[in-house]
Amino acid sequence: MNASLHQFIVDYGLWAVLGGTFLEGESVVVFAGFLAHQHLLHLPYVMLCAFAGSFIADQLLFFLGRRYRDHRFVRRIREKPAFERALAAIDRYPHGFILSLRFLYGLRTVGPVALGMSRVPPLRFLVLNAIAAVIWAVCFSVVGYAFGQTIESLLGRLHGVETKLAVALAIGVVIGLAYHLLARRRR
């Protein structure tokens, strides 16, 4: 069981990072960074997959906002309260908004769609989106890796894939909850 779970993570872990960053993001990347510290994944590949998933997702959402303004998916996003705030921020600070979008809770899907509907040129969005995705992927991967070092120094070398996964999952949950609570407090 232990060897097969280890091999499953090695074989499919990076695909999970790619898909997870497409949907959610931060906790997936932190979790993967921890697994990289535990030598189940390679940190540069975690960063690359986190970058790719995040970058592609935002490019697709930008394209949806630009090309399919009247599609029901885009209309549903436009109805969210955060959409108007996103448009106001884009008007005032378009470059800053693009660069900080991934770090602002509640704007992960709304922001790129709003940017697609704005006057921000597609090439400018592409370049700034790539820069932001690199910064985001590196930051959250390193956070997970650093947590791995901290946990290891506190608990000693972790043995067994199940133990590593349980600790990584706990770290992901704690970070996700902290992120959610901070965002909720800001609102």
Short mmCIF file of C-alpha atoms in Angstrom, two decimals:
data_model
loop_
_atom_site.label_atom_id
_atom_site.label_comp_id
_atom_site.label_asym_id
_atom_site.label_seq_id
_atom_site.Cartn_x
_atom_site.Cartn_y
_atom_site.Cartn_z
CA MET A 1 0.00 0.00 0.00
CA ASN A 2 2.71 2.44 1.03
CA ALA A 3 4.80 1.91 -2.12
CA SER A 4 1.80 2.11 -4.43
CA LEU A 5 0.58 5.38 -2.85
CA HIS A 6 4.10 6.80 -3.12
CA GLN A 7 4.26 5.82 -6.78
CA PHE A 8 0.79 7.25 -7.42
CA ILE A 9 1.91 10.63 -6.04
CA VAL A 10 5.10 10.52 -8.08
CA ASP A 11 3.20 9.58 -11.25
CA TYR A 12 0.19 11.88 -10.95
CA GLY A 13 1.09 14.54 -8.39
CA LEU A 14 2.18 17.14 -10.92
CA TRP A 15 -0.99 16.60 -12.94
CA ALA A 16 -2.93 17.22 -9.74
CA VAL A 17 -1.00 20.46 -9.20
CA LEU A 18 -1.76 21.57 -12.75
CA GLY A 19 -5.48 20.77 -12.39
CA GLY A 20 -5.71 22.07 -8.84
CA THR A 21 -4.28 25.46 -9.76
CA PHE A 22 -6.81 25.65 -12.56
CA LEU A 23 -9.58 25.44 -9.98
CA GLU A 24 -8.45 26.62 -6.56
CA GLY A 25 -4.79 27.24 -6.19
CA GLU A 26 -3.07 28.30 -3.02
CA SER A 27 -3.62 25.27 -0.81
CA VAL A 28 -2.86 22.91 -3.70
CA VAL A 29 0.48 24.62 -4.37
CA VAL A 30 1.41 24.79 -0.67
CA PHE A 31 0.55 21.10 -0.36
CA ALA A 32 2.70 20.30 -3.42
CA GLY A 33 5.58 22.38 -2.04
CA PHE A 34 5.44 20.33 1.14
CA LEU A 35 5.47 17.11 -0.89
CA ALA A 36 8.50 18.46 -2.78
CA HIS A 37 10.29 18.90 0.53
CA GLN A 38 9.44 15.29 1.32
CA HIS A 39 11.02 14.25 -2.01
CA LEU A 40 7.77 13.01 -3.50
CA LEU A 41 7.71 15.79 -6.11
CA HIS A 42 10.41 18.06 -7.53
CA LEU A 43 10.09 21.69 -6.46
CA PRO A 44 10.95 23.25 -9.86
CA TYR A 45 8.32 21.06 -11.53
CA VAL A 46 5.77 22.00 -8.86
CA MET A 47 6.47 25.65 -9.60
CA LEU A 48 6.20 25.08 -13.33
CA CYS A 49 2.87 23.23 -13.05
CA ALA A 50 1.50 25.85 -10.64
CA PHE A 51 2.53 28.59 -13.06
CA ALA A 52 1.02 26.80 -16.07
CA GLY A 53 -2.32 25.99 -14.45
CA SER A 54 -2.78 29.44 -13.01
CA PHE A 55 -1.64 31.23 -16.16
CA ILE A 56 -3.79 29.18 -18.52
CA ALA A 57 -6.88 29.46 -16.30
CA ASP A 58 -6.62 33.25 -16.15
CA GLN A 59 -5.97 33.51 -19.88
CA LEU A 60 -9.09 31.43 -20.58
CA LEU A 61 -11.20 33.53 -18.22
CA PHE A 62 -9.86 36.73 -19.82
CA PHE A 63 -10.77 35.33 -23.24
CA LEU A 64 -14.27 34.40 -22.01
CA GLY A 65 -14.81 37.94 -20.75
CA ARG A 66 -13.47 39.43 -23.96
CA ARG A 67 -15.21 37.18 -26.47
CA TYR A 68 -18.34 35.82 -24.75
CA ARG A 69 -19.69 38.74 -22.72
CA ASP A 70 -23.28 37.55 -23.03
CA HIS A 71 -22.70 33.86 -22.26
CA ARG A 72 -24.58 32.69 -19.16
CA PHE A 73 -21.31 31.76 -17.38
CA VAL A 74 -19.95 35.29 -17.89
CA ARG A 75 -23.30 36.85 -16.95
CA ARG A 76 -23.28 34.87 -13.69
CA ILE A 77 -19.80 36.18 -12.90
CA ARG A 78 -20.85 39.74 -13.75
CA GLU A 79 -23.68 39.47 -11.19
CA LYS A 80 -21.27 38.83 -8.30
CA PRO A 81 -20.72 41.80 -5.97
CA ALA A 82 -16.95 41.57 -6.44
CA PHE A 83 -17.30 42.19 -10.17
CA GLU A 84 -18.08 45.91 -9.82
CA ARG A 85 -15.22 46.33 -7.34
CA ALA A 86 -12.92 44.58 -9.80
CA LEU A 87 -13.94 46.91 -12.63
CA ALA A 88 -13.37 49.97 -10.43
CA ALA A 89 -9.90 48.71 -9.45
CA ILE A 90 -9.06 47.95 -13.10
CA ASP A 91 -9.99 51.50 -14.10
CA ARG A 92 -7.75 53.00 -11.41
CA TYR A 93 -4.81 50.56 -11.35
CA PRO A 94 -4.92 48.18 -14.32
CA HIS A 95 -1.32 46.96 -14.04
CA GLY A 96 -1.36 46.66 -10.28
CA PHE A 97 -4.66 44.82 -10.41
CA ILE A 98 -3.33 42.26 -12.89
CA LEU A 99 -0.17 41.69 -10.86
CA SER A 100 -2.00 41.32 -7.53
CA LEU A 101 -5.11 39.50 -8.75
CA ARG A 102 -3.98 36.04 -7.61
CA PHE A 103 -3.33 37.31 -4.10
CA LEU A 104 -6.77 38.91 -3.64
CA TYR A 105 -9.39 36.60 -2.19
CA GLY A 106 -12.68 36.40 -4.05
CA LEU A 107 -11.38 37.74 -7.36
CA ARG A 108 -9.82 34.60 -8.79
CA THR A 109 -12.50 34.05 -11.44
CA VAL A 110 -14.16 37.45 -11.36
CA GLY A 111 -10.95 39.41 -11.97
CA PRO A 112 -9.81 37.87 -15.26
CA VAL A 113 -13.34 38.04 -16.69
CA ALA A 114 -13.60 41.71 -15.68
CA LEU A 115 -10.20 42.34 -17.24
CA GLY A 116 -11.41 40.68 -20.44
CA MET A 117 -14.37 43.04 -20.53
CA SER A 118 -12.19 46.08 -19.83
CA ARG A 119 -10.03 48.07 -22.21
CA VAL A 120 -6.83 46.31 -21.12
CA PRO A 121 -5.08 45.13 -24.31
CA PRO A 122 -4.76 41.32 -24.60
CA LEU A 123 -0.98 41.42 -25.09
CA ARG A 124 -0.51 43.56 -21.97
CA PHE A 125 -2.67 41.16 -19.98
CA LEU A 126 -0.72 38.17 -21.31
CA VAL A 127 2.65 39.62 -20.26
CA LEU A 128 1.53 40.85 -16.83
CA ASN A 129 -0.43 37.65 -16.23
CA ALA A 130 2.71 35.60 -16.94
CA ILE A 131 4.78 37.71 -14.53
CA ALA A 132 2.11 37.44 -11.82
CA ALA A 133 1.74 33.68 -12.34
CA VAL A 134 5.49 33.16 -11.91
CA ILE A 135 5.58 35.21 -8.69
CA TRP A 136 2.51 33.43 -7.33
CA ALA A 137 3.74 29.92 -8.19
CA VAL A 138 7.17 30.49 -6.67
CA CYS A 139 5.81 32.12 -3.50
CA PHE A 140 3.26 29.45 -2.62
CA SER A 141 5.54 26.55 -3.60
CA VAL A 142 8.28 27.93 -1.37
CA VAL A 143 5.81 28.43 1.49
CA GLY A 144 4.93 24.72 1.32
CA TYR A 145 8.57 23.74 1.06
CA ALA A 146 9.46 25.94 4.06
CA PHE A 147 6.61 24.43 6.07
CA GLY A 148 8.10 21.05 5.27
CA GLN A 149 11.43 22.14 6.74
CA THR A 150 9.75 23.58 9.84
CA ILE A 151 7.61 20.49 10.43
CA GLU A 152 10.62 18.24 9.92
CA SER A 153 12.71 20.20 12.41
CA LEU A 154 9.87 19.96 14.95
CA LEU A 155 8.90 16.32 14.40
CA GLY A 156 12.07 14.82 12.99
CA ARG A 157 12.23 13.13 9.60
CA LEU A 158 8.73 12.01 8.67
CA HIS A 159 8.43 8.38 7.67
CA GLY A 160 5.77 6.83 5.52
CA VAL A 161 3.83 8.36 2.69
CA GLU A 162 0.61 8.36 4.71
CA THR A 163 2.23 10.45 7.46
CA LYS A 164 3.63 12.89 4.91
CA LEU A 165 0.24 13.21 3.23
CA ALA A 166 -1.57 13.72 6.54
CA VAL A 167 0.82 16.48 7.59
CA ALA A 168 0.69 18.10 4.13
CA LEU A 169 -3.10 17.97 4.12
CA ALA A 170 -3.23 19.52 7.58
CA ILE A 171 -0.92 22.32 6.43
CA GLY A 172 -3.07 22.91 3.34
CA VAL A 173 -6.24 23.05 5.44
CA VAL A 174 -4.69 25.46 7.96
CA ILE A 175 -3.43 27.77 5.20
CA GLY A 176 -6.74 27.61 3.35
CA LEU A 177 -8.67 28.44 6.53
CA ALA A 178 -6.32 31.26 7.45
CA TYR A 179 -6.59 32.70 3.95
CA HIS A 180 -10.38 32.44 4.03
CA LEU A 181 -10.65 34.02 7.49
CA LEU A 182 -8.36 36.91 6.57
CA ALA A 183 -10.32 37.57 3.40
CA ARG A 184 -13.57 37.41 5.29
CA ARG A 185 -12.26 39.84 7.89
CA ARG A 186 -11.23 42.30 5.14
CA ARG A 187 -14.75 42.24 3.72
#
